[in-house]
Short mmCIF file of C-alpha atoms and ligand atoms in Angstrom, two decimals:
data_model
loop_
_atom_site.label_atom_id
_atom_site.label_comp_id
_atom_site.label_asym_id
_atom_site.label_seq_id
_atom_site.Cartn_x
_atom_site.Cartn_y
_atom_site.Cartn_z
CA MET A 2 0.00 0.00 0.00
CA HIS A 3 2.67 2.45 0.98
CA SER A 4 4.72 2.12 -2.13
CA SER A 5 1.79 2.15 -4.49
CA CYS A 6 0.16 5.09 -2.75
CA MET A 7 3.45 6.88 -2.74
CA SER A 8 3.97 6.27 -6.44
CA LEU A 9 1.13 8.69 -7.10
CA ILE A 10 3.24 11.46 -5.74
CA GLY A 11 5.42 13.77 -7.72
CA PHE A 12 2.94 15.27 -10.10
CA LEU A 13 2.68 18.96 -9.30
CA ALA A 14 6.21 19.67 -8.24
CA MET A 15 6.03 23.42 -8.65
CA SER A 16 3.24 23.98 -6.19
CA CYS A 17 4.03 25.10 -2.68
CA LEU A 18 0.73 24.81 -0.89
CA GLY A 19 0.88 23.46 2.59
CA ASN A 20 -0.78 20.66 4.37
CA GLN A 21 -4.06 21.87 5.76
CA TYR A 22 -4.74 18.95 8.10
CA ASP A 23 -3.23 20.73 11.08
CA PRO A 24 -5.73 22.83 13.03
CA HIS A 25 -6.86 26.22 11.76
CA LEU A 26 -7.11 29.34 13.87
CA TYR A 27 -10.63 30.31 14.91
CA PRO A 28 -11.56 33.86 13.93
CA ALA A 29 -12.56 36.38 16.59
CA ARG A 30 -16.21 36.03 15.61
CA GLY A 31 -18.38 33.17 14.43
CA PRO A 32 -19.77 31.48 12.59
CA PHE A 33 -16.77 29.22 12.13
CA PHE A 34 -16.18 25.53 12.53
CA GLU A 35 -13.48 22.98 12.05
CA GLY A 36 -14.07 19.25 11.90
CA TRP A 37 -12.05 16.15 11.11
CA TYR A 38 -13.29 12.90 9.60
CA VAL A 39 -11.65 9.52 9.10
CA ARG A 40 -13.22 6.41 7.59
CA LEU A 41 -11.80 2.91 7.84
CA ILE A 42 -12.70 0.21 5.31
CA ASP A 43 -12.02 -3.47 5.92
CA GLU A 44 -12.95 -4.94 2.56
CA THR A 45 -12.44 -8.55 3.67
CA LYS A 46 -15.13 -8.08 6.33
CA SER A 47 -17.34 -5.70 4.30
CA LEU A 48 -17.03 -3.47 7.32
CA SER A 49 -16.61 0.26 7.60
CA ILE A 50 -16.14 2.51 10.61
CA GLY A 51 -16.11 6.30 10.66
CA PHE A 52 -14.97 8.75 13.29
CA LEU A 53 -15.76 12.44 13.04
CA PHE A 54 -15.70 15.37 15.39
CA GLY A 55 -15.51 19.11 15.47
CA ARG A 56 -16.30 22.38 17.12
CA VAL A 57 -18.56 25.26 16.06
CA LEU A 58 -17.97 28.87 17.07
CA PRO A 59 -21.54 30.05 16.62
CA LYS A 60 -22.86 33.05 14.77
CA LEU A 61 -23.11 36.26 16.83
CA SER A 62 -20.70 34.80 19.30
CA ASP A 63 -17.15 35.71 20.09
CA HIS A 64 -14.58 33.72 21.97
CA ASN A 65 -15.88 35.05 25.29
CA ALA A 66 -19.42 33.93 24.66
CA SER A 67 -18.35 30.61 23.24
CA SER A 68 -16.43 29.76 26.36
CA GLN A 69 -19.72 28.71 27.86
CA ASN A 70 -20.28 25.00 27.78
CA GLY A 71 -21.70 23.34 24.70
CA SER A 72 -24.92 21.52 25.36
CA ALA A 73 -27.61 19.48 23.76
CA PRO A 74 -30.72 20.69 22.00
CA SER A 75 -33.90 19.33 23.50
CA SER A 76 -34.73 17.69 20.18
CA LEU A 77 -31.88 15.23 20.59
CA ASN A 78 -34.07 13.14 22.80
CA LEU A 79 -36.60 12.85 19.99
CA ILE A 80 -34.20 11.42 17.43
CA LYS A 81 -32.65 8.94 19.81
CA ASP A 82 -33.60 5.41 18.86
CA ARG A 83 -32.19 1.90 18.86
CA THR A 84 -29.71 2.66 16.13
CA GLY A 85 -29.07 6.35 16.55
CA GLN A 86 -27.65 6.96 19.98
CA TYR A 87 -26.64 10.25 21.54
CA PHE A 88 -24.71 10.73 24.74
CA SER A 89 -24.65 14.05 26.45
CA HIS A 90 -23.63 15.61 29.70
CA GLN A 91 -26.41 18.14 29.56
CA GLN A 92 -29.40 16.88 27.69
CA HIS A 93 -31.75 19.28 29.42
CA ARG A 94 -30.28 22.44 27.91
CA LYS A 95 -32.04 24.00 24.96
CA GLU A 96 -28.96 25.03 22.99
CA THR A 97 -27.31 23.31 20.08
CA PRO A 98 -24.08 21.47 20.85
CA LEU A 99 -20.82 23.18 20.01
CA VAL A 100 -18.55 20.14 20.23
CA ILE A 101 -19.52 16.67 19.10
CA ALA A 102 -17.83 13.41 18.20
CA SER A 103 -19.47 10.50 16.36
CA ILE A 104 -18.53 6.93 15.65
CA LEU A 105 -20.31 5.53 12.58
CA LEU A 106 -20.52 1.81 11.93
CA GLN A 107 -21.71 -0.15 8.92
CA ASP A 108 -21.65 -3.85 9.65
CA ARG A 109 -24.12 -5.78 7.53
CA ASN A 110 -23.89 -8.83 9.80
CA PHE A 111 -25.51 -6.76 12.50
CA SER A 112 -27.59 -4.02 10.88
CA GLN A 113 -28.37 -2.97 7.34
CA LYS A 114 -28.51 0.63 8.49
CA LEU A 115 -25.42 2.69 9.26
CA LEU A 116 -25.34 3.14 13.05
CA GLN A 117 -24.20 6.26 14.81
CA TYR A 118 -22.94 6.83 18.31
CA THR A 119 -22.73 10.56 18.93
CA GLY A 120 -21.23 12.22 21.98
CA ILE A 121 -21.80 15.83 22.94
CA PHE A 122 -18.90 17.41 24.77
CA ARG A 123 -18.36 20.54 26.78
CA LEU A 124 -16.10 23.08 25.17
CA SER A 125 -13.98 22.92 28.31
CA ASP A 126 -13.46 19.19 27.76
CA TYR A 127 -12.17 19.65 24.19
CA SER A 128 -8.65 20.75 23.41
CA VAL A 129 -6.71 21.02 20.16
CA THR A 130 -2.96 21.57 20.15
CA VAL A 131 -0.41 21.73 17.36
CA ARG A 132 3.16 20.55 18.07
CA GLY A 133 2.14 20.50 21.73
CA LYS A 134 1.09 24.16 21.80
CA PRO A 135 -2.15 26.12 21.45
CA VAL A 136 -3.17 27.04 17.92
CA VAL A 137 -2.05 30.61 17.19
CA LYS A 138 -1.85 30.52 13.39
CA ASN A 139 -3.12 28.64 10.38
CA PRO A 140 -1.15 25.67 9.00
CA ASP A 141 1.87 26.72 6.96
CA SER A 142 3.36 25.14 3.87
CA LYS A 143 6.41 23.59 5.51
CA SER A 144 5.75 21.95 8.85
CA PRO A 145 4.84 18.28 8.84
CA VAL A 146 1.45 17.47 10.33
CA ASP A 147 1.56 17.19 14.11
CA PHE A 148 -1.52 17.82 16.20
CA THR A 149 -3.46 16.35 19.09
CA VAL A 150 -7.13 16.58 19.94
CA ILE A 151 -8.15 15.58 23.46
CA PHE A 152 -11.66 14.78 24.66
CA ARG A 153 -11.07 14.97 28.37
CA ASN A 154 -11.71 11.54 29.98
CA ASN A 155 -12.93 10.20 26.64
CA GLY A 156 -9.88 9.87 24.47
CA SER A 157 -7.86 11.53 21.77
CA PHE A 158 -7.05 11.84 18.08
CA ILE A 159 -3.33 12.15 17.38
CA VAL A 160 -1.90 12.78 13.92
CA LYS A 161 1.80 12.88 13.17
CA GLU A 162 3.64 12.70 9.87
CA ASN A 163 3.54 8.90 9.60
CA LYS A 164 1.15 7.87 12.32
CA THR A 165 -2.48 8.40 13.24
CA VAL A 166 -3.97 7.11 16.49
CA VAL A 167 -7.68 7.17 17.30
CA ASP A 168 -8.72 6.29 20.85
CA ILE A 169 -12.24 7.44 21.68
CA SER A 170 -15.07 6.47 24.00
CA ILE A 171 -18.58 7.62 23.18
CA GLY A 172 -21.26 6.37 25.51
CA ASN A 173 -20.39 2.72 26.02
CA VAL A 174 -18.68 2.36 22.67
CA ARG A 175 -14.93 2.49 22.26
CA LEU A 176 -12.91 2.77 19.06
CA ASN A 177 -9.17 2.35 18.58
CA ILE A 178 -7.39 2.73 15.24
CA ARG A 179 -3.70 2.80 14.40
CA ALA A 180 -2.74 3.89 10.91
CA GLY A 181 0.52 4.68 9.17
CA THR A 182 1.87 6.91 6.44
CA PRO A 183 -0.76 8.90 4.56
CA SER A 184 -1.27 8.81 0.82
CA PRO A 185 -1.79 12.49 0.06
CA TRP A 186 -4.10 13.88 -2.60
CA ARG A 187 -1.06 15.51 -4.19
CA SER A 188 2.61 15.52 -3.41
CA HIS A 189 3.08 18.85 -1.69
CA GLY A 190 0.10 18.75 0.58
CA GLU A 191 -2.40 20.23 -1.84
CA GLY A 192 -5.93 19.03 -1.37
CA PRO A 193 -8.87 18.90 -3.75
CA GLU A 194 -9.18 22.70 -3.77
CA GLU A 195 -5.57 23.18 -4.94
CA TRP A 196 -4.98 26.95 -5.11
CA LEU A 197 -8.60 27.70 -4.18
CA GLU A 198 -7.57 26.91 -0.61
CA LYS A 199 -6.15 30.42 -0.51
CA PHE A 200 -9.55 31.99 -1.21
CA PRO A 201 -11.93 32.91 1.59
CA LEU A 202 -14.48 30.30 0.56
CA PRO A 203 -17.40 29.83 2.96
CA LEU A 204 -16.40 26.18 3.31
CA HIS A 205 -13.17 24.29 2.73
CA TRP A 206 -12.57 20.59 2.12
CA PHE A 207 -9.15 19.07 2.53
CA VAL A 208 -8.24 15.41 1.99
CA TYR A 209 -5.13 14.54 3.97
CA SER A 210 -4.93 10.89 2.99
CA LEU A 211 -6.69 8.91 0.29
CA CYS A 212 -5.55 5.58 1.71
CA SER A 213 -3.61 5.24 4.93
CA TYR A 214 -2.76 1.67 5.86
CA VAL A 215 -4.41 0.58 9.14
CA THR A 216 -2.23 -1.78 11.15
CA GLU A 217 -4.90 -2.55 13.73
CA TYR A 218 -8.34 -1.46 14.84
CA ARG A 219 -10.84 -2.43 17.51
CA PHE A 220 -14.46 -1.45 18.01
CA PHE A 221 -16.07 -2.42 21.30
CA ASP A 222 -19.72 -1.95 22.23
CA ALA A 223 -20.05 -2.72 25.93
CA ASP A 224 -23.87 -2.64 25.83
CA MET A 225 -24.02 -5.34 23.17
CA GLY A 226 -20.87 -7.13 24.28
CA ARG A 227 -19.60 -6.87 20.70
CA VAL A 228 -15.99 -6.64 19.67
CA ILE A 229 -14.91 -6.15 16.06
CA SER A 230 -11.21 -6.06 15.47
CA GLY A 231 -8.90 -6.41 12.53
CA LYS A 232 -5.70 -5.55 10.74
CA ASN A 233 -4.86 -4.66 7.16
CA ALA A 234 -7.62 -2.14 6.57
CA TYR A 235 -7.46 1.22 4.78
CA MET A 236 -8.41 4.64 6.02
CA HIS A 237 -9.45 7.86 4.32
CA MET A 238 -8.67 11.07 6.26
CA GLU A 239 -10.07 14.54 5.68
CA LYS A 240 -11.35 17.72 7.28
CA ASN A 241 -13.65 20.66 6.68
CA TRP A 242 -13.49 24.20 7.98
CA GLY A 243 -15.29 27.42 7.28
CA LYS A 244 -18.51 29.18 8.17
CA SER A 245 -20.92 26.25 8.07
CA PHE A 246 -21.99 23.41 5.85
CA PRO A 247 -23.64 24.54 2.59
CA ALA A 248 -27.33 24.71 1.69
CA ALA A 249 -27.19 21.32 -0.04
CA TRP A 250 -24.38 18.86 -0.59
CA VAL A 251 -23.29 15.34 -1.43
CA TRP A 252 -20.07 13.68 -0.38
CA SER A 253 -18.72 10.32 -1.42
CA GLN A 254 -15.53 8.36 -0.92
CA GLY A 255 -14.29 4.87 -1.71
CA ILE A 256 -11.13 2.75 -1.65
CA THR A 257 -10.53 -0.70 -3.14
CA ASN A 258 -7.98 -3.35 -2.21
CA SER A 259 -6.19 -2.55 -5.46
CA ASN A 260 -5.74 1.00 -4.20
CA ILE A 261 -8.25 2.65 -6.50
CA THR A 262 -9.70 5.72 -4.74
CA VAL A 263 -12.55 8.06 -5.47
CA ALA A 264 -13.50 11.11 -3.41
CA LEU A 265 -15.90 13.90 -4.19
CA SER A 266 -17.67 16.74 -2.48
CA GLY A 267 -20.04 19.26 -3.92
CA GLY A 268 -23.32 21.05 -3.79
CA ILE A 269 -24.90 24.46 -3.45
CA VAL A 270 -22.52 26.85 -1.73
CA ASN A 271 -23.87 30.23 -0.59
CA PHE A 272 -21.28 32.99 -0.73
CA ASP A 273 -23.69 35.41 0.94
CA GLN A 274 -27.46 35.77 1.01
CA ILE A 275 -27.59 36.50 -2.73
CA VAL A 276 -24.91 34.57 -4.56
CA SER A 277 -24.94 30.82 -4.59
CA VAL A 278 -23.12 28.43 -6.90
CA THR A 279 -23.18 24.70 -7.40
CA ALA A 280 -19.65 23.34 -7.48
CA PHE A 281 -17.83 20.01 -7.29
CA LEU A 282 -14.39 18.83 -6.28
CA VAL A 283 -13.60 15.33 -7.51
CA GLY A 284 -10.55 13.08 -7.40
CA TYR A 285 -10.10 9.65 -8.96
CA ARG A 286 -6.95 7.51 -8.79
CA ASN A 287 -6.21 4.11 -10.32
CA PRO A 288 -2.52 3.36 -9.79
CA SER A 289 -2.56 0.20 -11.95
CA LYS A 290 -3.48 2.40 -14.93
CA GLY A 291 -1.55 5.49 -13.93
CA ILE A 292 -4.77 7.48 -13.61
CA ILE A 293 -4.72 10.64 -11.50
CA PHE A 294 -7.76 12.76 -12.31
CA ASP A 295 -8.67 15.93 -10.40
CA PHE A 296 -11.61 18.16 -11.15
CA MET A 297 -12.33 21.54 -9.60
CA PRO A 298 -14.61 24.41 -10.66
CA ALA A 299 -11.77 26.31 -12.33
CA ASN A 300 -10.82 23.44 -14.66
CA SER A 301 -14.03 21.56 -15.35
CA VAL A 302 -17.71 21.51 -16.19
CA PHE A 303 -20.14 19.08 -14.63
CA SER A 304 -23.61 17.69 -14.92
CA PHE A 305 -25.27 16.34 -11.80
CA GLU A 306 -28.46 14.58 -10.83
CA GLU A 307 -29.35 13.44 -7.35
CA ASP A 308 -32.23 11.61 -5.77
CA GLY A 309 -31.86 11.54 -2.02
CA CYS A 310 -35.10 9.56 -1.68
CA HIS A 311 -33.60 6.69 -3.69
CA GLY A 312 -30.03 7.09 -2.48
CA ILE A 313 -28.49 7.75 -5.89
CA ILE A 314 -26.35 10.37 -7.60
CA PHE A 315 -25.08 10.76 -11.16
CA LEU A 316 -22.14 13.05 -11.78
CA ASN A 317 -20.23 13.67 -15.00
CA VAL A 318 -17.23 15.98 -14.85
CA THR A 319 -15.12 17.02 -17.81
CA SER A 320 -11.88 18.97 -17.93
CA LEU A 321 -9.78 19.77 -20.97
CA MET A 322 -8.11 16.34 -21.02
CA HIS A 323 -10.18 14.13 -18.70
CA ARG A 324 -13.74 13.01 -18.18
CA LEU A 325 -15.28 11.00 -15.37
CA GLU A 326 -18.77 9.51 -15.25
CA LEU A 327 -19.98 8.42 -11.86
CA LYS A 328 -23.08 6.62 -10.69
CA ILE A 329 -23.11 6.11 -6.92
CA PHE A 330 -26.01 4.47 -5.14
CA SER A 331 -27.02 2.63 -2.00
CA LEU A 332 -30.21 1.06 -0.71
CA ILE A 333 -32.12 3.72 1.16
CA GLU A 334 -32.40 1.29 4.10
CA SER A 335 -28.62 1.41 4.53
CA PHE A 336 -28.59 5.13 5.32
CA SER A 337 -28.19 6.42 8.86
CA ASP A 338 -30.65 8.48 10.82
CA CYS A 339 -29.96 12.19 10.59
CA LEU A 340 -26.41 12.99 11.64
CA LEU A 341 -25.29 16.22 13.25
CA GLY A 342 -23.39 18.66 11.05
CA PRO A 343 -21.82 22.07 11.68
CA GLU A 344 -24.37 24.83 11.14
CA SER A 345 -23.91 28.47 12.03
CA GLU A 346 -25.50 28.12 15.47
CA GLY A 347 -23.89 24.82 16.42
CA PHE A 348 -24.28 21.18 15.43
CA GLN A 349 -27.69 20.32 14.06
CA PRO A 350 -29.19 17.32 12.29
CA ASP A 351 -28.47 17.99 8.63
CA CYS A 352 -27.40 14.88 6.70
CA ILE A 353 -27.72 11.13 6.18
CA GLU A 354 -25.01 8.74 5.20
CA SER A 355 -24.43 5.18 4.03
CA TYR A 356 -21.14 3.26 3.87
CA ASP A 357 -22.74 0.55 1.76
CA ALA A 358 -22.89 2.34 -1.58
CA ARG A 359 -21.51 1.19 -4.91
CA ALA A 360 -19.76 3.49 -7.31
CA VAL A 361 -19.69 2.75 -11.03
CA VAL A 362 -16.82 4.77 -12.46
CA ARG A 363 -15.98 5.37 -16.11
CA ALA A 364 -12.88 7.36 -16.91
CA TYR A 365 -11.97 8.91 -20.25
CA VAL A 366 -8.95 10.68 -21.72
CA ARG A 367 -9.17 13.10 -24.62
CA THR A 368 -7.59 11.96 -27.84
CA GLY A 369 -7.97 14.64 -30.45
CA LEU A 370 -11.61 15.69 -30.64
CA HIS A 371 -12.95 12.69 -28.75
CA PHE A 372 -12.78 11.09 -25.35
CA LYS A 373 -11.52 7.53 -25.17
CA GLN A 374 -12.59 5.28 -22.29
CA VAL A 375 -9.61 4.20 -20.20
CA ASP A 376 -11.26 2.74 -17.11
CA ASP A 377 -14.52 1.12 -16.04
CA VAL A 378 -14.70 -0.12 -12.45
CA GLU A 379 -17.23 -0.77 -9.73
CA ILE A 380 -16.21 0.09 -6.17
CA ARG A 381 -18.00 -1.36 -3.13
CA ASN A 382 -18.27 -0.22 0.49
CA VAL A 383 -18.42 3.37 -0.71
CA ALA A 384 -19.56 6.22 1.54
CA LEU A 385 -22.42 8.38 0.23
CA GLU A 386 -23.81 11.35 2.10
CA PHE A 387 -26.76 13.62 1.31
CA GLY A 388 -26.87 16.90 3.22
CA GLY A 389 -29.12 19.92 3.61
CA LYS A 390 -31.70 20.26 0.84
CA TYR A 391 -30.48 17.10 -0.89
CA VAL A 392 -31.80 14.99 1.98
CA CYS A 393 -35.05 13.25 1.04
CA ASN A 394 -38.02 15.52 1.86
CA ASN A 395 -35.73 17.77 3.94
CA LYS A 396 -36.23 15.28 6.73
CA CYS A 397 -33.16 16.35 8.71
CA LEU A 398 -34.00 20.05 8.80
CA HIS A 399 -35.10 20.60 12.36
CA ALA A 400 -35.39 16.86 12.94
C1 LIG B 509 -2.11 -1.98 -3.27
O1 LIG B 509 -1.49 -1.87 -2.01
C2 LIG B 509 -1.13 -3.14 -1.46
C3 LIG B 509 -0.72 -2.96 -0.02
O2 LIG B 509 0.44 -2.22 0.09
C4 LIG B 509 -0.05 -3.74 -2.32
O3 LIG B 509 0.33 -4.99 -1.79
C5 LIG B 509 -0.61 -3.93 -3.73
O4 LIG B 509 0.43 -4.37 -4.58
C6 LIG B 509 -1.19 -2.64 -4.27
N1 LIG B 509 -1.94 -2.96 -5.48
C7 LIG B 509 -1.86 -2.25 -6.58
C8 LIG B 509 -2.70 -2.72 -7.73
O5 LIG B 509 -1.17 -1.26 -6.67
C1 LIG B 510 -19.64 -11.03 8.75
O1 LIG B 510 -19.88 -12.38 8.42
C2 LIG B 510 -18.96 -12.92 7.47
C3 LIG B 510 -19.43 -14.33 7.12
O2 LIG B 510 -19.68 -15.06 8.30
C4 LIG B 510 -17.56 -12.87 8.04
O3 LIG B 510 -16.64 -13.35 7.10
C5 LIG B 510 -17.21 -11.43 8.38
O4 LIG B 510 -15.92 -11.38 9.00
C6 LIG B 510 -18.25 -10.85 9.33
N1 LIG B 510 -17.96 -9.44 9.53
C7 LIG B 510 -17.72 -8.92 10.73
C8 LIG B 510 -17.49 -7.46 10.76
O5 LIG B 510 -17.71 -9.57 11.74
C1 LIG B 511 -13.89 39.45 25.87
O1 LIG B 511 -13.25 39.39 27.15
C2 LIG B 511 -12.18 40.32 27.30
C3 LIG B 511 -11.49 40.07 28.64
O2 LIG B 511 -12.42 39.73 29.62
C4 LIG B 511 -12.74 41.75 27.18
O3 LIG B 511 -11.70 42.70 27.29
C5 LIG B 511 -13.40 41.90 25.82
O4 LIG B 511 -14.01 43.17 25.71
C6 LIG B 511 -14.48 40.84 25.60
N1 LIG B 511 -14.98 40.91 24.25
C7 LIG B 511 -16.28 41.09 23.98
C8 LIG B 511 -16.62 41.22 22.52
O5 LIG B 511 -17.14 41.08 24.84
C1 LIG B 512 -19.51 24.46 32.55
O1 LIG B 512 -18.91 23.24 32.95
C2 LIG B 512 -18.24 23.31 34.20
C3 LIG B 512 -17.60 21.95 34.45
O2 LIG B 512 -16.70 21.65 33.44
C4 LIG B 512 -19.23 23.66 35.28
O3 LIG B 512 -18.55 23.78 36.53
C5 LIG B 512 -19.91 24.98 34.94
O4 LIG B 512 -20.91 25.25 35.89
C6 LIG B 512 -20.55 24.92 33.55
N1 LIG B 512 -21.05 26.23 33.16
C7 LIG B 512 -22.26 26.42 32.66
C8 LIG B 512 -22.62 27.81 32.27
O5 LIG B 512 -23.05 25.49 32.50
C1 LIG B 513 7.81 9.45 7.30
O1 LIG B 513 7.88 8.58 6.19
C2 LIG B 513 8.62 9.11 5.11
C3 LIG B 513 8.49 8.16 3.93
O2 LIG B 513 8.51 6.83 4.35
C4 LIG B 513 10.07 9.31 5.56
O3 LIG B 513 10.82 9.88 4.52
C5 LIG B 513 10.09 10.25 6.77
O4 LIG B 513 11.39 10.38 7.27
C6 LIG B 513 9.18 9.73 7.86
N1 LIG B 513 9.10 10.74 8.92
C7 LIG B 513 9.20 10.44 10.21
C8 LIG B 513 9.07 11.57 11.16
O5 LIG B 513 9.35 9.29 10.61
C1 LIG B 514 -17.23 9.41 27.98
O1 LIG B 514 -16.87 8.08 28.34
C2 LIG B 514 -17.66 7.52 29.37
C3 LIG B 514 -17.17 6.11 29.63
O2 LIG B 514 -15.78 6.05 29.63
C4 LIG B 514 -19.10 7.45 28.96
O3 LIG B 514 -19.89 6.99 30.03
C5 LIG B 514 -19.58 8.82 28.51
O4 LIG B 514 -20.90 8.70 27.99
C6 LIG B 514 -18.67 9.37 27.46
N1 LIG B 514 -19.10 10.71 27.10
C7 LIG B 514 -19.66 10.97 25.93
C8 LIG B 514 -20.05 12.40 25.69
O5 LIG B 514 -19.85 10.12 25.08
C1 LIG B 515 -23.32 11.20 -17.97
O1 LIG B 515 -22.88 10.76 -19.23
C2 LIG B 515 -23.53 9.55 -19.68
C3 LIG B 515 -22.86 9.12 -20.97
O2 LIG B 515 -22.85 10.17 -21.88
C4 LIG B 515 -25.01 9.84 -19.85
O3 LIG B 515 -25.69 8.65 -20.23
C5 LIG B 515 -25.58 10.32 -18.54
O4 LIG B 515 -26.93 10.70 -18.70
C6 LIG B 515 -24.80 11.52 -18.04
N1 LIG B 515 -25.26 11.88 -16.70
C7 LIG B 515 -25.51 13.13 -16.33
C8 LIG B 515 -25.90 13.36 -14.92
O5 LIG B 515 -25.40 14.05 -17.10
#
């Protein structure tokens, strides 16, 4: 894995953009959020486990105001069920949580539906440090990744240049993951946005690793007495930061045992109350065929259809030299209950997700006036998320 992932490197040697996985500096005033997301795939077990967390600095709130404790909206009790579990210190408060962490689990032997275990944390129990110190500036272009997130009494997320360690307890569920060297999107730490990272976009998406090798993992649910453990899995690692999640979005990501990766994010992004654009960032890699395709708004046109009620998207993206046709779909029964996402007032139910999707990918390269097909693959155990207005019947809005 390492060598083949690494062989993708070396493409854009002149760029000097830095690795954005390290923590960003919160502005003096909200809304602002930063959240990290990793997803492990054990193809031999058809198993996938996600871990995501983040913090929102709410709208109309400065650092002083936000130093109050995050707490749970009253509605959380309503969406708690057998498969969607929330754990909170302060369920009685009527605010939206400012710090959450979720473990997501798709294990078909146990449940068709993606399960979530979401913990709501006090701001005072959440700490993010970079190279052992508080965050005082944004990530630069030189320093290797080195940060630590601590959920007091409930674990940590530690990322160093060649090592990632997840150790988190949410409710009675515990997750441990050890992963090695990342396989970056591009060689010098550029993510899917490339130079757009430098623009003050309302929302940023950075992929740190398309396929880190997982040496060992363990999921333990004390309530059910279930242990799932393994070795030789793969992990995707990314983060988002910005004002809040967009009005509508889809996100998808997959890895195969032959190191093919696909990752995309897109939707309706509001720049202010008036201007909104639909945009996509897409990456596709097939090392056995030497394929490294990246699409961003500045280099491509797209056509997109989604049906959140049937769990399917179609996306075609075309740049000067490359074209990708994607069909990604999952049984609607495999999708989670509404998950919490970063909105301008705090975390609110805003999306659904499945890790059981299939992606049918066709890749083309331009030869003269025409595009010639160079790849046609189907990827399993793919993640597919519908957010905001793309969720079927807006069911997560104010769930
Ligand atoms: C994918 O990665 C694995 C693990 O390192 C490696 O053994 C295998 O040769 C790679 N396969 C391809 C097609 O590159
Ligand atoms: C699910 O069941 C299959 C067949 O018994 C087994 O191979 C696989 O390891 C199981 N998956 C998990 C996550 O236990
Ligand atoms: C935040 O707190 C500091 C120190 O207590 C104070 O000087 C500052 O005015 C406060 N800011 C706002 C916007 O209230
Ligand atoms: C915040 O949490 C601390 C414990 O960490 C508690 O002592 C304090 O009363 C809480 N403040 C509010 C406003 O709830
Ligand atoms: C991380 O791995 C790379 C490639 O294997 C190596 O060049 C580098 O020295 C390693 N860094 C550390 C801190 O171990
Ligand atoms: C923190 O972990 C303890 C068990 O170690 C658990 O009881 C509690 O619910 C966890 N907190 C959250 C917010 O998940
Ligand atoms: C993508 O391209 C294929 C082949 O031309 C076409 O059949 C399909 O309708 C297109 N999908 C979208 C969303 O435009």
